[in-house]
XYZ file of C-alpha atoms in Angstrom:
441
model
C 6.814 33.175 -76.757
C 5.560 34.710 -73.513
C 2.253 32.928 -73.939
C 3.806 29.461 -73.911
C 3.299 27.361 -70.798
C 6.352 26.773 -68.495
C 6.394 23.132 -69.610
C 6.992 24.276 -73.167
C 9.768 26.612 -72.141
C 11.538 23.817 -70.305
C 11.250 21.698 -73.436
C 12.865 24.290 -75.702
C 16.509 23.347 -74.936
C 15.707 19.800 -75.946
C 14.555 20.938 -79.378
C 17.635 22.809 -80.494
C 20.424 20.298 -79.850
C 22.250 20.284 -83.171
C 23.252 16.649 -83.008
C 19.708 15.317 -82.788
C 17.250 17.770 -84.299
C 16.542 17.877 -88.010
C 16.382 21.008 -90.117
C 12.614 21.019 -89.845
C 12.935 22.059 -86.189
C 13.896 25.548 -87.304
C 10.445 25.911 -88.912
C 8.630 25.539 -85.583
C 6.497 28.505 -84.587
C 5.518 29.084 -80.951
C 1.922 28.132 -81.751
C 2.959 24.944 -83.496
C 5.353 24.082 -80.680
C 2.723 24.699 -78.032
C 0.221 22.514 -79.838
C 2.770 19.771 -80.327
C 3.818 19.634 -76.695
C 0.266 19.901 -75.453
C -0.833 17.081 -77.738
C 1.507 14.434 -76.441
C 2.570 15.659 -72.992
C 6.335 16.117 -73.307
C 7.013 15.505 -69.601
C 6.084 11.837 -69.664
C 6.721 10.150 -66.309
C 7.350 6.774 -67.892
C 9.923 7.038 -70.666
C 11.446 9.727 -72.890
C 9.318 10.385 -75.960
C 10.309 11.933 -79.286
C 8.748 15.248 -80.209
C 6.418 14.940 -83.195
C 4.935 17.556 -85.491
C 1.238 17.906 -84.584
C 0.221 18.132 -88.242
C 2.394 15.485 -89.902
C 3.458 13.185 -87.058
C 7.049 13.645 -88.214
C 9.702 13.247 -85.497
C 11.306 16.655 -85.201
C 13.381 16.070 -82.087
C 14.675 13.005 -80.281
C 14.459 13.003 -76.477
C 17.137 14.849 -74.551
C 18.166 13.974 -71.010
C 15.221 14.548 -68.672
C 16.040 14.538 -64.951
C 12.354 14.262 -63.979
C 12.248 10.729 -65.421
C 15.064 9.377 -63.268
C 14.618 5.923 -61.808
C 16.345 5.528 -58.437
C 17.194 2.141 -56.962
C 19.099 2.290 -53.690
C 21.577 -0.365 -52.673
C 20.589 -3.095 -50.237
C 24.238 -3.879 -49.466
C 25.981 -0.600 -48.644
C 29.751 -0.640 -48.623
C 31.887 -0.004 -45.565
C 33.342 3.480 -45.831
C 37.089 3.520 -45.162
C 38.665 6.010 -42.736
C 39.444 9.292 -44.466
C 43.126 8.859 -43.642
C 43.210 5.688 -45.764
C 41.769 7.196 -48.934
C 43.851 6.959 -52.106
C 42.795 9.173 -55.007
C 40.446 7.316 -57.354
C 40.556 3.954 -55.559
C 37.355 4.059 -53.484
C 33.876 4.496 -54.968
C 30.491 5.290 -53.458
C 27.422 3.052 -53.278
C 25.648 4.372 -56.364
C 26.209 5.422 -59.957
C 24.218 7.170 -62.695
C 23.695 5.699 -66.164
C 21.894 7.129 -69.206
C 21.836 5.228 -72.517
C 21.614 6.913 -75.921
C 20.716 5.640 -79.373
C 20.755 7.469 -82.682
C 17.296 6.001 -83.309
C 15.603 6.870 -80.019
C 17.727 9.596 -78.401
C 18.487 9.693 -74.685
C 16.887 6.989 -72.578
C 15.689 6.860 -68.986
C 18.298 8.004 -66.431
C 18.973 5.496 -63.667
C 20.652 5.975 -60.316
C 21.446 2.502 -59.108
C 23.932 0.505 -57.052
C 27.536 0.811 -58.249
C 28.327 -2.196 -60.445
C 30.449 -3.251 -63.444
C 29.278 -2.249 -66.911
C 28.283 -4.955 -69.363
C 29.667 -4.145 -72.824
C 30.067 -6.131 -76.028
C 33.715 -6.775 -76.986
C 33.060 -5.029 -80.305
C 31.968 -1.776 -78.619
C 33.501 1.207 -80.377
C 34.974 2.559 -77.140
C 37.446 -0.353 -77.069
C 38.643 -0.033 -80.650
C 38.448 3.614 -81.702
C 38.669 5.526 -78.408
C 35.141 6.915 -78.383
C 35.473 8.150 -74.822
C 35.504 11.464 -73.001
C 35.174 12.481 -69.379
C 35.000 15.314 -66.891
C 36.363 15.890 -63.400
C 34.276 17.693 -60.769
C 34.131 17.884 -56.996
C 31.449 18.131 -54.336
C 32.029 19.554 -50.854
C 30.012 19.097 -47.665
C 29.681 21.746 -44.981
C 29.150 21.214 -41.262
C 25.402 21.775 -41.616
C 25.099 19.107 -44.326
C 24.982 21.490 -47.275
C 26.545 19.891 -50.349
C 28.102 22.142 -52.973
C 29.316 21.746 -56.557
C 31.857 24.085 -58.118
C 30.934 25.636 -61.487
C 29.169 22.548 -62.915
C 27.972 24.570 -65.914
C 31.581 24.826 -67.099
C 32.040 21.064 -66.946
C 28.794 20.467 -68.826
C 29.763 22.921 -71.581
C 33.208 21.349 -71.972
C 31.750 17.836 -71.976
C 29.364 18.772 -74.786
C 32.206 20.362 -76.730
C 34.276 17.184 -76.365
C 31.309 15.059 -77.446
C 30.863 17.097 -80.611
C 34.545 16.664 -81.467
C 34.293 12.858 -81.613
C 30.730 12.536 -82.939
C 29.158 11.453 -79.660
C 25.750 12.849 -78.638
C 25.366 16.190 -76.916
C 22.832 16.818 -74.166
C 21.131 19.374 -71.947
C 23.810 20.229 -69.377
C 21.331 21.602 -66.842
C 19.443 18.302 -66.800
C 22.620 16.272 -66.287
C 23.624 18.633 -63.487
C 20.295 17.966 -61.763
C 20.934 14.226 -61.983
C 24.452 14.635 -60.610
C 22.999 16.609 -57.713
C 20.614 13.745 -56.934
C 23.450 11.199 -57.077
C 25.758 13.272 -54.900
C 23.103 14.004 -52.277
C 22.141 10.310 -52.170
C 25.777 9.429 -51.464
C 26.564 12.546 -49.423
C 27.595 10.498 -46.382
C 30.594 9.448 -48.480
C 31.888 13.019 -48.529
C 34.480 13.189 -45.728
C 33.885 15.889 -43.134
C 37.562 16.695 -42.655
C 38.943 19.927 -44.072
C 40.468 19.511 -47.507
C 38.455 16.396 -48.365
C 35.814 16.178 -51.076
C 33.893 13.877 -53.401
C 35.472 13.548 -56.828
C 32.827 13.183 -59.565
C 33.649 11.529 -62.888
C 31.018 11.971 -65.653
C 31.987 9.796 -68.633
C 30.557 9.296 -72.121
C 31.508 6.297 -74.276
C 30.550 4.848 -77.642
C 28.855 1.451 -77.274
C 27.895 0.493 -80.835
C 28.411 -3.253 -81.220
C 30.196 -3.244 -84.569
C 33.668 -2.697 -85.959
C 34.332 0.104 -88.415
C 35.363 3.726 -88.050
C 32.362 6.036 -88.070
C 29.930 7.746 -85.703
C 28.793 5.421 -82.928
C 25.074 4.600 -83.187
C 24.893 3.966 -79.445
C 26.445 5.560 -76.393
C 26.383 5.411 -72.616
C 26.787 8.317 -70.239
C 27.655 7.303 -66.691
C 28.760 9.080 -63.541
C 30.734 7.571 -60.662
C 31.962 9.236 -57.466
C 35.050 8.768 -55.302
C 35.814 10.286 -51.871
C 39.247 11.915 -51.936
C 41.604 13.672 -49.565
C 43.888 16.662 -50.129
C 46.134 16.215 -53.154
C 49.087 17.113 -50.924
C 48.232 15.157 -47.778
C 51.322 16.231 -45.815
C 51.592 19.824 -47.026
C 52.427 21.404 -50.347
C 55.391 19.965 -52.162
C 56.464 21.847 -55.273
C 56.803 19.714 -58.386
C 59.760 19.553 -60.730
C 59.180 19.693 -64.477
C 61.119 18.374 -67.439
C 60.565 20.617 -70.452
C 60.349 18.001 -73.160
C 61.191 18.513 -76.794
C 61.170 14.785 -77.535
C 57.407 14.322 -77.146
C 54.481 16.509 -78.200
C 51.197 16.469 -76.289
C 49.066 18.230 -78.897
C 49.225 20.259 -82.103
C 46.941 22.848 -83.754
C 43.938 21.227 -85.379
C 44.207 18.150 -83.156
C 42.331 17.156 -80.022
C 44.479 18.677 -77.268
C 41.788 21.201 -76.416
C 39.232 18.493 -75.624
C 38.942 16.223 -72.598
C 39.198 12.930 -74.469
C 40.507 9.667 -73.083
C 42.779 9.361 -76.122
C 44.808 12.366 -74.923
C 45.959 10.767 -71.685
C 47.519 7.340 -72.314
C 50.171 8.761 -74.701
C 51.462 10.940 -71.856
C 52.330 8.028 -69.577
C 55.621 7.027 -71.253
C 56.938 10.630 -71.332
C 56.071 10.984 -67.642
C 57.902 7.757 -66.818
C 60.954 9.037 -68.668
C 60.763 12.333 -66.776
C 60.586 10.407 -63.487
C 63.739 8.483 -64.391
C 65.542 11.825 -64.652
C 64.227 12.993 -61.276
C 61.283 15.148 -62.407
C 57.629 14.911 -61.395
C 55.958 15.877 -64.662
C 56.551 17.053 -68.199
C 56.321 20.641 -69.310
C 54.888 20.230 -72.791
C 56.542 22.376 -75.465
C 55.411 23.043 -79.024
C 57.225 24.119 -82.182
C 60.717 25.364 -82.923
C 60.358 28.233 -80.444
C 59.609 25.754 -77.643
C 56.299 27.411 -76.771
C 54.887 26.431 -73.374
C 51.473 24.720 -73.370
C 50.602 22.538 -70.359
C 52.131 20.978 -67.241
C 51.508 17.219 -67.205
C 47.692 17.162 -67.223
C 47.320 20.688 -65.811
C 47.144 24.229 -67.143
C 50.157 26.490 -66.664
C 50.633 29.932 -65.075
C 53.833 32.004 -64.848
C 54.317 35.268 -62.915
C 56.858 37.906 -64.006
C 57.925 41.169 -62.399
C 57.785 44.135 -64.788
C 60.199 47.128 -64.668
C 57.526 49.401 -63.149
C 56.840 46.948 -60.324
C 53.702 45.480 -61.882
C 53.347 41.715 -61.611
C 52.190 40.042 -64.811
C 50.382 36.720 -64.455
C 50.564 34.864 -67.767
C 48.942 31.684 -69.070
C 49.326 30.327 -72.614
C 46.330 30.922 -74.920
C 44.086 27.964 -75.672
C 44.679 28.075 -79.445
C 43.022 24.673 -79.974
C 45.993 23.055 -78.163
C 45.457 23.761 -74.464
C 42.534 22.253 -72.543
C 40.105 24.948 -71.311
C 40.411 24.049 -67.645
C 37.715 25.092 -65.171
C 40.338 25.960 -62.535
C 42.335 27.854 -65.185
C 39.279 29.927 -66.033
C 38.590 30.509 -62.340
C 42.108 31.798 -61.697
C 41.858 34.089 -64.717
C 38.463 35.507 -63.741
C 39.433 36.073 -60.108
C 42.773 37.658 -61.018
C 41.172 39.936 -63.616
C 38.519 41.079 -61.141
C 41.278 41.913 -58.656
C 43.307 43.736 -61.312
C 40.259 45.813 -62.313
C 39.636 46.767 -58.690
C 36.234 45.033 -58.607
C 37.321 42.901 -55.657
C 40.350 42.564 -53.435
C 41.885 39.128 -52.998
C 44.221 38.989 -49.979
C 47.779 38.165 -50.949
C 47.593 39.252 -54.582
C 49.823 42.142 -55.712
C 48.129 45.527 -55.810
C 49.535 46.176 -59.282
C 48.566 43.065 -61.236
C 48.305 42.485 -64.980
C 46.665 39.316 -66.309
C 47.599 38.031 -69.765
C 46.774 35.144 -72.057
C 49.707 35.210 -74.422
C 52.337 33.045 -76.029
C 55.193 32.009 -73.755
C 58.422 30.442 -74.985
C 61.220 28.870 -72.972
C 63.506 31.808 -73.764
C 61.136 33.990 -71.707
C 61.720 31.843 -68.626
C 65.465 31.533 -69.196
C 65.832 35.297 -69.505
C 63.530 36.018 -66.552
C 65.549 33.711 -64.320
C 68.716 35.501 -65.390
C 67.138 38.930 -64.763
C 65.601 37.783 -61.459
C 62.135 38.741 -62.730
C 60.713 35.195 -62.642
C 58.446 35.182 -59.580
C 56.570 31.875 -59.654
C 55.229 29.044 -61.788
C 52.237 26.847 -60.961
C 49.799 24.423 -62.536
C 46.034 24.357 -62.079
C 43.548 21.485 -62.237
C 40.572 19.886 -60.513
C 42.562 17.330 -58.517
C 45.281 19.546 -57.018
C 43.590 22.946 -57.610
C 47.032 24.616 -57.422
C 50.353 22.822 -57.936
C 53.480 24.972 -57.404
C 56.681 24.385 -59.389
C 60.193 24.932 -58.017
C 62.378 23.912 -60.969
C 62.226 23.192 -64.689
C 64.777 21.017 -66.426
C 65.586 22.420 -69.876
C 68.403 21.625 -72.276
C 70.665 20.080 -69.664
C 70.174 22.532 -66.788
C 67.555 23.451 -64.202
C 65.728 26.761 -64.093
C 65.128 27.622 -60.430
C 61.645 28.901 -59.529
C 61.112 30.820 -56.259
C 58.661 29.355 -53.702
C 57.782 30.273 -50.140
C 58.517 28.277 -47.006
C 55.152 26.529 -47.395
C 55.980 25.508 -50.961
C 53.710 28.135 -52.519
C 54.273 31.515 -54.105
C 52.274 34.616 -53.188
C 49.898 34.359 -56.145
C 49.370 30.608 -56.013
C 48.722 30.787 -52.248
C 46.174 33.589 -52.654
C 44.420 31.788 -55.491
C 44.298 28.495 -53.616
C 42.763 30.137 -50.541
C 40.189 32.027 -52.607
C 39.097 29.056 -54.739
C 38.907 26.642 -51.801
C 36.898 29.230 -49.875
C 34.388 29.433 -52.725
C 34.256 25.666 -53.202
C 33.508 24.989 -49.547
C 31.034 27.847 -49.104
C 33.228 29.843 -46.740
C 33.238 32.598 -49.371
C 29.816 33.296 -50.886
C 30.005 33.195 -54.672
C 27.746 32.345 -57.599
C 30.208 29.626 -58.682
C 29.268 27.540 -55.637
C 26.087 25.620 -56.480
C 24.131 23.955 -53.682
C 23.308 20.370 -54.651
C 20.646 19.906 -51.949
C 18.537 22.515 -53.745
C 17.176 20.399 -56.603
C 14.337 21.349 -58.896
C 11.064 19.493 -58.468
C-alpha cells in the first residue's frame, strides 16, 4: 500500500462506502487499484466519474462526494445583513448554500455552492410522503483576527451517515463534506456576528427526491447545507427551564429511530410540548417504561448530578440504548468530565471528587434525591443552547425542586458551559476546534 500514489490513497475512502460499492470491491489489490485509478484519472476536474475495473470495465464504485470538483457561483445581489440584536434563531439565512445531488445510478454529483434560493422538487418526491429526511446542527465561530472555527465536525458527519443508513439514504465521505462546509462558511464568514456569544448555525440536510410514490429506498437524493447567523440562546441571561415529566407521550422506544437525527422524530413532539406549556412548563422530560426511566429533555440530552455519601459528586446521563440521540455536546461534556475525573486536566469549577456515569435513571432516583437533599443539579445539552439548566420538574402532580445558582446555572453546568464555549471560540486551544480557513488544496 505504501507504494500507491497520494491520489490513490485519497480515493480509498470512496471505494469502501457500503451503500454504493459492490462485493467485487473487496477483491481489489493495491496493484489493481493503482492501475485502475491511473488509467482513468480519478480526480477529474469536470464531473464525478465511477471507478471501473481496469481489466473488465466493470463499475466497482460509484462516485463519492469530491470537494475538489466544487462549482462556486457567488451572488450578484447580496442580502442586507440585519443588526445582530435583531436576529431570531433560524429566521435569517446567508447569501449562499451548498447542494449535492445523488442518484443510485450515478452516485454523488458535482457539489455546487451557489446563491441561496428555493429548492425545486416534484410533488411526488419521497421526502414529502415517507419522511426521507435527516439533518445535522453545527456552529461556526469567528475570532477577532478573522479565523473561523467549526466544533467537532467529524462527529456531525459520523452521525449524519449513521442516520442516512437507518432510512436507506446514501452515505458519503464525511471529510469531503466537511471541506465543502468550510468553503461555504468562509465564503459567508461576514455573516458571522462579531459579538460575543454569537455564531453561524449550520444545517446540513439530506432528503429523498425520487419522483414516484411507493415505500422503498429512494433512487435519488439531495444533500444541501444552509447557514443562519444566531445570537445567544439566552439573550438576556440564563433562565432555567421547567420540565413536565410526561407519561402520556413517548418520544422513542428500543428498536425505533430515537437514536437518529431524523426529521420524523421532531414533529410528533410539538403537541406534547404545547400541552406542557399549557401547564406552565417549558419542555417535556421524556420517560420510558413502567419504571419511568429518564431519556431526553425536549430535544436535548439530559444530565443529573448527585452528591454521594463520601462527598463525591456523580454526574449521570442516561445510556444511549438505541433510544437517546448521541448528541455532540453530550459527548463533549462526558469526555471533558471524564478527563477531569481522571486527573488528566483540571476544569475550573468542577468538583475535585467527580464520578461520571452513563447509567439508567428512573424518576424514583430524583424523587428520593430531592428528599435526601442529594440532588445537586439537572441540565440539558444541545447545539443550540449548549447548556440549559433546569430548576423544577413536574411529576405526578407535584414539582421536584432543582437547585440553581444566582445566575441560573449550577456549578457543573457553569463549568461545562465556560469550557465548551472557550474551545468553540478558540480561547482554549483544543483539537475539537477545527479552523475552517485552513482548507485543503
